[in-house]
Tab-separated table of C-alpha atoms in Angstrom:
chain	number	residue	atom	x	y	z
D	14	MET	CA	104.050	109.030	67.677
D	15	GLU	CA	103.816	105.925	65.544
D	16	ARG	CA	107.625	105.344	65.630
D	17	TYR	CA	107.706	105.468	69.343
D	18	ARG	CA	106.661	102.816	71.873
D	19	ILE	CA	104.453	103.761	74.862
D	20	VAL	CA	104.848	101.675	77.983
D	21	TYR	CA	102.582	102.097	81.014
D	22	ASP	CA	105.141	101.641	83.644
D	23	VAL	CA	107.988	103.465	85.315
D	24	PRO	CA	111.465	103.233	83.778
D	25	THR	CA	114.431	101.795	85.507
D	26	VAL	CA	115.824	103.819	88.476
D	27	SER	CA	119.051	104.545	86.439
D	28	ALA	CA	117.129	105.554	83.317
D	29	TYR	CA	114.928	107.826	85.416
D	30	VAL	CA	117.902	109.537	87.146
D	31	HIS	CA	119.735	109.850	83.850
D	32	LEU	CA	116.751	111.422	81.974
D	33	ARG	CA	116.246	113.943	84.837
D	34	GLN	CA	119.866	114.983	84.578
D	35	LYS	CA	119.663	115.170	80.749
D	36	THR	CA	116.618	117.422	80.746
D	37	GLY	CA	117.772	119.711	83.631
D	38	LEU	CA	115.276	118.625	86.216
D	39	SER	CA	116.377	118.627	89.847
D	40	GLU	CA	118.713	115.844	90.870
D	41	LYS	CA	117.254	112.776	92.715
D	42	SER	CA	119.327	110.222	94.676
D	43	ILE	CA	119.150	106.617	93.712
D	44	GLU	CA	117.412	106.019	97.091
D	45	ALA	CA	114.857	108.610	96.456
D	46	ALA	CA	114.125	107.409	92.922
D	47	GLU	CA	113.807	103.699	94.133
D	48	ARG	CA	111.261	104.775	96.822
D	49	GLY	CA	109.391	107.246	94.777
D	50	LEU	CA	108.976	105.353	91.437
D	51	LYS	CA	107.363	102.332	93.122
D	52	HIS	CA	104.758	104.522	94.590
D	53	SER	CA	103.451	105.962	91.307
D	54	LEU	CA	99.718	105.758	90.837
D	55	PHE	CA	100.250	105.906	86.961
D	56	ALA	CA	103.346	106.188	84.800
D	57	VAL	CA	103.977	106.385	81.130
D	58	SER	CA	107.377	105.917	79.512
D	59	ILE	CA	108.162	106.478	75.795
D	60	TYR	CA	110.845	104.634	73.974
D	61	ASP	CA	112.442	104.987	70.529
D	62	SER	CA	113.125	101.329	69.889
D	63	GLU	CA	114.967	100.406	73.191
D	64	THR	CA	116.048	103.968	73.969
D	65	PHE	CA	114.180	105.654	76.819
D	66	ILE	CA	113.201	109.162	75.659
D	67	GLY	CA	110.410	110.415	77.844
D	68	MET	CA	108.113	109.942	80.738
D	69	GLY	CA	105.497	111.302	83.057
D	70	ARG	CA	103.953	110.120	86.305
D	71	VAL	CA	100.897	110.660	88.555
D	72	ILE	CA	101.268	110.494	92.379
D	73	GLY	CA	98.703	111.136	95.044
D	74	ASP	CA	96.181	109.665	97.466
D	75	GLU	CA	93.808	108.341	94.741
D	76	GLY	CA	90.840	110.384	95.980
D	77	CYS	CA	91.324	113.978	97.015
D	78	PHE	CA	94.644	114.936	95.524
D	79	TYR	CA	96.730	113.992	92.451
D	80	GLN	CA	99.959	115.473	91.295
D	81	ILE	CA	101.529	115.235	87.802
D	82	VAL	CA	105.360	114.922	88.056
D	83	ASP	CA	108.435	113.998	86.095
D	84	ILE	CA	107.216	115.208	82.664
D	85	ALA	CA	110.440	114.916	80.738
D	86	VAL	CA	111.458	114.384	77.179
D	87	ASP	CA	115.098	113.855	76.042
D	88	PRO	CA	116.245	117.134	74.472
D	89	ALA	CA	117.012	115.367	71.147
D	90	TYR	CA	113.345	114.435	70.908
D	91	GLN	CA	111.766	117.607	72.017
D	92	GLY	CA	109.364	119.403	69.679
D	93	LYS	CA	107.954	116.228	68.204
D	94	GLY	CA	104.757	116.009	70.096
D	95	ILE	CA	106.068	113.467	72.732
D	96	GLY	CA	105.354	115.728	75.754
D	97	LYS	CA	101.899	116.323	74.455
D	98	GLN	CA	101.324	112.507	74.034
D	99	ILE	CA	102.622	111.919	77.490
D	100	MET	CA	100.060	114.501	78.801
D	101	LYS	CA	97.270	112.809	76.771
D	102	GLU	CA	97.983	109.427	78.410
D	103	ILE	CA	98.147	110.995	81.864
D	104	MET	CA	94.814	112.945	81.300
D	105	HIS	CA	93.103	109.771	80.125
D	106	TYR	CA	94.236	108.128	83.360
D	107	LEU	CA	92.981	111.026	85.436
D	108	ASP	CA	89.659	111.366	83.468
D	109	THR	CA	88.889	107.702	84.243
D	110	HIS	CA	90.174	107.437	87.821
D	111	ALA	CA	89.956	110.890	89.560
D	112	PRO	CA	86.570	111.268	91.417
D	113	LYS	CA	84.518	114.427	91.185
D	114	GLY	CA	86.104	117.149	93.308
D	115	ALA	CA	89.658	115.799	93.033
D	116	TYR	CA	92.336	118.400	92.950
D	117	VAL	CA	95.097	117.818	90.289
D	118	SER	CA	98.276	119.972	90.525
D	119	LEU	CA	101.632	120.269	88.863
D	120	ILE	CA	104.707	122.543	88.789
D	121	ALA	CA	104.949	124.238	85.511
D	122	ASP	CA	108.392	125.444	84.442
D	123	PRO	CA	108.186	127.768	81.401
D	124	PRO	CA	107.894	127.125	78.476
D	125	ALA	CA	106.141	123.823	79.445
D	126	ASP	CA	103.326	125.862	81.101
D	127	ARG	CA	101.993	126.416	77.514
D	128	LEU	CA	101.624	122.600	77.122
D	129	TYR	CA	99.659	122.207	80.439
D	130	LYS	CA	97.311	125.116	79.544
D	131	GLN	CA	96.211	122.990	76.497
D	132	PHE	CA	94.970	120.432	79.002
D	133	GLY	CA	92.965	122.910	81.064
D	134	PHE	CA	95.499	123.718	83.711
D	135	ALA	CA	95.561	127.289	85.152
D	136	TYR	CA	97.931	129.250	87.287
D	137	THR	CA	97.091	129.268	91.022
D	138	TYR	CA	98.308	132.886	91.407
D	139	PRO	CA	96.983	135.309	92.528
D	140	THR	CA	94.520	133.216	94.514
D	141	SER	CA	97.324	131.125	96.038
D	142	TYR	CA	100.989	130.557	95.736
D	143	GLY	CA	102.765	127.280	95.225
D	144	MET	CA	105.434	126.547	97.883
D	145	TYR	CA	108.039	123.815	98.457
D	146	LYS	CA	110.752	122.623	100.814
D	147	ARG	CA	113.540	120.446	99.651
D	148	TYR	CA	115.494	118.002	101.839
D	149	GLU	CA	119.250	118.130	101.149
């Protein structure tokens, strides 16, 4: 990670939308990205010189519930420990800010679920099922 620069802030809206497209994450409109990014509790962005190559965010109510979102690494940089570094930064934030009893969730798309398991995350199934509704 020495050659990469870590910035504790969200990327620009256009960089965010582009990285989501590049990594195969669901599409977000410019309006949604503008509104969502500014409400992050914590964000980490990774750069190779001036090139934006990865990110992750924490959202939530700062007490009972936190959610890890937008973990994404440019495909050209995957497999180099960048996703793991993003998670280390996020976990440091949560370890120092989340109160006892807080619930931290995330949506794990395979094979990224292996990364999240390294940080103590477990499947909710069979106790519960994750659900969602998307506004089109």
